[in-house]
Short mmCIF file of C-alpha atoms in Angstrom, two decimals:
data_model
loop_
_atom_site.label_atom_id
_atom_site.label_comp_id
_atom_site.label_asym_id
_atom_site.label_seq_id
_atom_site.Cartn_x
_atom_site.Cartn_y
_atom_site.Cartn_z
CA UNK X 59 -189.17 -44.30 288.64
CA UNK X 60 -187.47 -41.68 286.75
CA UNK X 61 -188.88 -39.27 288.41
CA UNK X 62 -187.14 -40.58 292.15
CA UNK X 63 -183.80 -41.30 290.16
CA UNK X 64 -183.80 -37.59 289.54
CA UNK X 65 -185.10 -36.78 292.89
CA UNK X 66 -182.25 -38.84 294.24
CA UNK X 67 -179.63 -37.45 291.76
CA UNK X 68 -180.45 -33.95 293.42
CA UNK X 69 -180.62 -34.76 296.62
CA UNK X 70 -177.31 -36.68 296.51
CA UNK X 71 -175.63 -33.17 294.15
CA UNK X 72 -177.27 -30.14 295.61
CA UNK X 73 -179.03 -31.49 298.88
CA UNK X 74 -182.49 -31.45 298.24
CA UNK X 75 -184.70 -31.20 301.34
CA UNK X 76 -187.60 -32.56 302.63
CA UNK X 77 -189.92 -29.53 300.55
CA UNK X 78 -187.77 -30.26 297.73
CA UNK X 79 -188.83 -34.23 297.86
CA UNK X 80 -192.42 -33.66 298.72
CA UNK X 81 -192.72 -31.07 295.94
CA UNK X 82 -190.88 -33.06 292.96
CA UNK X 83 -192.75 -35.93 294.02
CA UNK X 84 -196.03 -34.67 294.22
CA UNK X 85 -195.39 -33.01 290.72
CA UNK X 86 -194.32 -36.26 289.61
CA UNK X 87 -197.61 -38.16 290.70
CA UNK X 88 -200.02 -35.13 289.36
CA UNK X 89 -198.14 -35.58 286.02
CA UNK X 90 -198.56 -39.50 285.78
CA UNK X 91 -202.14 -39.31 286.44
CA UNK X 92 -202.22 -36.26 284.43
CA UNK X 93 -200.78 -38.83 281.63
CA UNK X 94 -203.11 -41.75 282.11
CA UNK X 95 -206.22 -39.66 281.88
CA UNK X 96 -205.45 -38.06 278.88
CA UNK X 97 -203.96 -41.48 276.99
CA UNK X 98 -207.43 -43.29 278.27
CA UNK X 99 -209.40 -40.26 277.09
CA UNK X 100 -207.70 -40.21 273.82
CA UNK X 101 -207.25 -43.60 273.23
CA UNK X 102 -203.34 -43.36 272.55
CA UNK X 103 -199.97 -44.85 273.16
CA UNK X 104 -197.11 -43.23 273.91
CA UNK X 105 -195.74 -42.33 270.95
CA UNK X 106 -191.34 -41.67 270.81
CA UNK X 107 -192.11 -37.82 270.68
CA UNK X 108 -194.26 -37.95 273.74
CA UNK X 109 -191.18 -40.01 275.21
CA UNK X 110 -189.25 -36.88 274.70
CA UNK X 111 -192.19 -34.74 276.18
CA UNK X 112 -192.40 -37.16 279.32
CA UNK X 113 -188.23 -36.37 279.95
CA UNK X 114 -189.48 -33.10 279.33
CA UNK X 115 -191.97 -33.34 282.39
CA UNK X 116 -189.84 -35.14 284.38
CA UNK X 117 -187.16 -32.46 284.46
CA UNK X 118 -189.77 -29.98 284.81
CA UNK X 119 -190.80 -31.85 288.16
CA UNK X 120 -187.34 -31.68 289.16
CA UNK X 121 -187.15 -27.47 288.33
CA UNK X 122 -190.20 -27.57 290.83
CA UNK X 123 -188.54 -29.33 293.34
CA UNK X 124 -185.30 -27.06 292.87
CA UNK X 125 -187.37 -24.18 292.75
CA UNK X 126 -189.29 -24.91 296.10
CA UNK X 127 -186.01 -25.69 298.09
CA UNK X 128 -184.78 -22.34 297.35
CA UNK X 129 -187.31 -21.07 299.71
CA UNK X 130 -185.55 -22.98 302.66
CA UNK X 131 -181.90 -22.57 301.62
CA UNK X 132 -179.82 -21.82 299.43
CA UNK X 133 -180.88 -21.91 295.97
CA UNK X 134 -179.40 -24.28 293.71
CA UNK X 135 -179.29 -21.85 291.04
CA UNK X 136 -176.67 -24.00 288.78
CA UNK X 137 -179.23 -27.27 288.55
CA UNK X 138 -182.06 -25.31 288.19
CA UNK X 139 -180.58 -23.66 285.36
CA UNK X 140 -179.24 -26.79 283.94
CA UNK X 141 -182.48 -28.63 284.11
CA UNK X 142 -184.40 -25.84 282.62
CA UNK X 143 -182.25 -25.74 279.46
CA UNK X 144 -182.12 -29.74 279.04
CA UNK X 145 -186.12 -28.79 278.98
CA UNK X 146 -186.28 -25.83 277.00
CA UNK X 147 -183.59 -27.90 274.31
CA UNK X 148 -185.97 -30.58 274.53
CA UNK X 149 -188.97 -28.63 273.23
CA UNK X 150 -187.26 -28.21 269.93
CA UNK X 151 -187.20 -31.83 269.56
CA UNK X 152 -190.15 -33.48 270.34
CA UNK X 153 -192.24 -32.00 267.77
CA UNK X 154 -189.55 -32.67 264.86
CA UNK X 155 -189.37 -35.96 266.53
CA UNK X 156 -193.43 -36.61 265.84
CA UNK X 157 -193.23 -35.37 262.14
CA UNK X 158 -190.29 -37.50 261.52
CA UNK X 159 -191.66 -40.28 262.43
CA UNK X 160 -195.51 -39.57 261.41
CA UNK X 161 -197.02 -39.48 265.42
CA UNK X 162 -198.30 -36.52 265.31
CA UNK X 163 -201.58 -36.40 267.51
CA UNK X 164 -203.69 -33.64 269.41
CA UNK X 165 -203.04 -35.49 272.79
CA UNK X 166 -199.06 -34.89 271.75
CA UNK X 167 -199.34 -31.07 271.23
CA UNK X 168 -201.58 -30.92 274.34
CA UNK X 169 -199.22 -33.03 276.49
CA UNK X 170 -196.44 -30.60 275.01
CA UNK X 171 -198.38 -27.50 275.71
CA UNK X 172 -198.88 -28.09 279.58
CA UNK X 173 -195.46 -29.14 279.90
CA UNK X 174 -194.69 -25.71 278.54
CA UNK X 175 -196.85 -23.85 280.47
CA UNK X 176 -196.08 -25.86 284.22
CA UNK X 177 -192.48 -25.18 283.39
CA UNK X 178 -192.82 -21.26 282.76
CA UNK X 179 -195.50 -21.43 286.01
CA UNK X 180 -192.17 -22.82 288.29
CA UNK X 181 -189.75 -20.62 286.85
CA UNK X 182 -192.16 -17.33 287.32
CA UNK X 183 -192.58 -18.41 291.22
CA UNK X 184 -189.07 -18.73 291.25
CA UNK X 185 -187.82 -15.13 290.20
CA UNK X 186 -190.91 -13.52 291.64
CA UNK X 187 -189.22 -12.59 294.91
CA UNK X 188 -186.23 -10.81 292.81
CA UNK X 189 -187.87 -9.73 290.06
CA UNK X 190 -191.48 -9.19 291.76
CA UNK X 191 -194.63 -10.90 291.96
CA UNK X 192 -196.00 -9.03 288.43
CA UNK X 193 -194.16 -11.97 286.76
CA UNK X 194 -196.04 -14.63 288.07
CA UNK X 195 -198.75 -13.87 285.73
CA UNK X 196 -196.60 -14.87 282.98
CA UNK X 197 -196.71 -18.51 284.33
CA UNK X 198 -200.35 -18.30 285.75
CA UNK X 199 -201.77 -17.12 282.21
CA UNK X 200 -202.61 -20.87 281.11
CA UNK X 201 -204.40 -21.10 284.08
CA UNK X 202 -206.18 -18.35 284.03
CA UNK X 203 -207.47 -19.20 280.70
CA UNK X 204 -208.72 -22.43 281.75
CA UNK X 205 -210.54 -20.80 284.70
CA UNK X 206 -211.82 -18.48 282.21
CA UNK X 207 -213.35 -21.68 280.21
CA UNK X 208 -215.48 -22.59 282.97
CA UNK X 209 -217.59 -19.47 282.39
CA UNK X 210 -217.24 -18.48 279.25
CA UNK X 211 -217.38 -21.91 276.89
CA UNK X 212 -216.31 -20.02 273.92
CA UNK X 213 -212.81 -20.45 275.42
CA UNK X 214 -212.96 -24.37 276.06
CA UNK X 215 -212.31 -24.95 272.30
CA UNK X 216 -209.42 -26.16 270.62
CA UNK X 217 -207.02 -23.55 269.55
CA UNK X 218 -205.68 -24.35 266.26
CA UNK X 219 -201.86 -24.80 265.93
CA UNK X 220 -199.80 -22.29 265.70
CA UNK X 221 -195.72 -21.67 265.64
CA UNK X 222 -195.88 -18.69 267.02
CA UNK X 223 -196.97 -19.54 270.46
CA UNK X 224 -193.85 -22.22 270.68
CA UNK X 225 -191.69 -19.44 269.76
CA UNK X 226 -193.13 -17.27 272.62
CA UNK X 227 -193.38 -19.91 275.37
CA UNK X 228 -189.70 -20.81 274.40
CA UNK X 229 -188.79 -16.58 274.60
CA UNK X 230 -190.50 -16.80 277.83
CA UNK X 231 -188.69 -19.60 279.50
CA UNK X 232 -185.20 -18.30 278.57
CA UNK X 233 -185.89 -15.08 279.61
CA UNK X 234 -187.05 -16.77 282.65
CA UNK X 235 -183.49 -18.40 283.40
CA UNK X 236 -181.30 -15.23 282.84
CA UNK X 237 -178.10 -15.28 285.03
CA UNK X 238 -175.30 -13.25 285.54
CA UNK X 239 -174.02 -12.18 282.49
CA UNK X 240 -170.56 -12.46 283.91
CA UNK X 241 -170.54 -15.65 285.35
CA UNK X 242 -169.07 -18.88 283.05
CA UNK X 243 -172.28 -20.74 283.87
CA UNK X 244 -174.18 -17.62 281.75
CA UNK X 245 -172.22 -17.93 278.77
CA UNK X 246 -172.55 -21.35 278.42
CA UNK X 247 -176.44 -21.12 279.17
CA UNK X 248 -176.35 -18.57 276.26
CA UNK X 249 -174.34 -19.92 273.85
CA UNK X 250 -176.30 -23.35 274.35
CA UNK X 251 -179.68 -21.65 273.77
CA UNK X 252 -178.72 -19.20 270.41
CA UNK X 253 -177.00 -22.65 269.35
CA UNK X 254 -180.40 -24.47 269.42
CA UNK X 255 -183.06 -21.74 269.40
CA UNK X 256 -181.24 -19.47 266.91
CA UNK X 257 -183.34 -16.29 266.15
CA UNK X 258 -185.52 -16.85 268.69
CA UNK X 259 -183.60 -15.76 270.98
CA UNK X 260 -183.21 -11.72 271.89
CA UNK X 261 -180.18 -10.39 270.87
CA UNK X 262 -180.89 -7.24 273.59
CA UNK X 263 -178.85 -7.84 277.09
CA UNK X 264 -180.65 -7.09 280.33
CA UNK X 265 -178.32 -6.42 283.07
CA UNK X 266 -178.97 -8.08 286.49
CA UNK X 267 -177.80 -7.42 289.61
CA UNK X 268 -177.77 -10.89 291.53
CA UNK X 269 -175.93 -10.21 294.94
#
């Protein structure tokens, strides 16, 4: 359901089209199922950290269904970016949110982890045709390493927890979302994302020619 409010918020703001519905929607229904396996194969309840890592899904789905429409018309470059750093804020929170309240659990950082990784796989596609098609690797390499896994099982283990890989994905997806620098929208992107992200953020401008 929140999935189709948000759907139907964007279709109502930025006119999302027909691609844009069947693509957030179909993203929506991958990630329920997605959900229910891994709660039935784990044995778990939604805990209120994977609450915040279900919003973060959600506007994920709706980045995907932004992102699609731009290859019909006109991008909707101001939601996209707003959704993506509503997510990308959001990824700071859920895991403080699980330690806080002691619900930490491996189907947590794994829910978590995808959600990462789908979100930097939409945003690649998306700059791909401005930036070119190298960058799509950057969103495909979770992927690749679960292809990997099915022929070489030394890769189908657990990885161990580690900060440093939060740190990147979160480098990744706001390097991802760079605007015009001189636009009001950019600023306030930026100042959002060194107000919550801090250090991890580059302090190294790269200039981008968006006409």
């Amino acid at each position: 359901m929140a999935q189709v409010g948000l759907l139907a918020a964007l279709g109502l703001t930025v006119g999302l089209s027909g691609v844009g519905w069947v693509v957030g929607l179909t993203c929506g229904v991958i990630t329920n199922a997605a959900v229910a396996r891994g709660l039935d194969r784990c044995a778990h309840a939604l805990g209120p950290a994977d609450l915040v890592t279900l919003t973060r899904a959600t506007l994920a789905c709706g980045v995907a269904a932004v992102a699609a429409d731009a290859f019909v018309q006109q991008p909707a470059v101001t939601a996209l970016v707003a959704l993506t750093v509503v997510a990308l804020v959001l990824d700071a929170v859920d895991g403080s949110v699980a330690r806080r309240t002691r619900t930490t659990s491996m189907f947590g950082m794994r829910f978590d982890g995808e959600v990462d990784a789908f979100l930097l796989l939409v945003l690649s596609v998306y700059v791909a045709g401005s930036v070119g098609g190298w960058v799509v690797a950057i969103g495909a390499a979770r992927y690749l390493f679960a292809v990997a896994g099915w022929g070489l099982p030394c890769l189908r283990g657990r990885l161990p927890p580690r900060h440093w890989r939060k740190v990147v994905a979160a480098i990744q997806g706001i390097v991802l979302t760079m605007v015009d620098p001189r636009a009001n929208l950019a600023r306030q992107v930026e100042a959002e994302v060194r107000g919550h992200f801090g250090d991890k953020v580059y302090r190294t401008r790269i200039p981008r020619n968006i006409r």
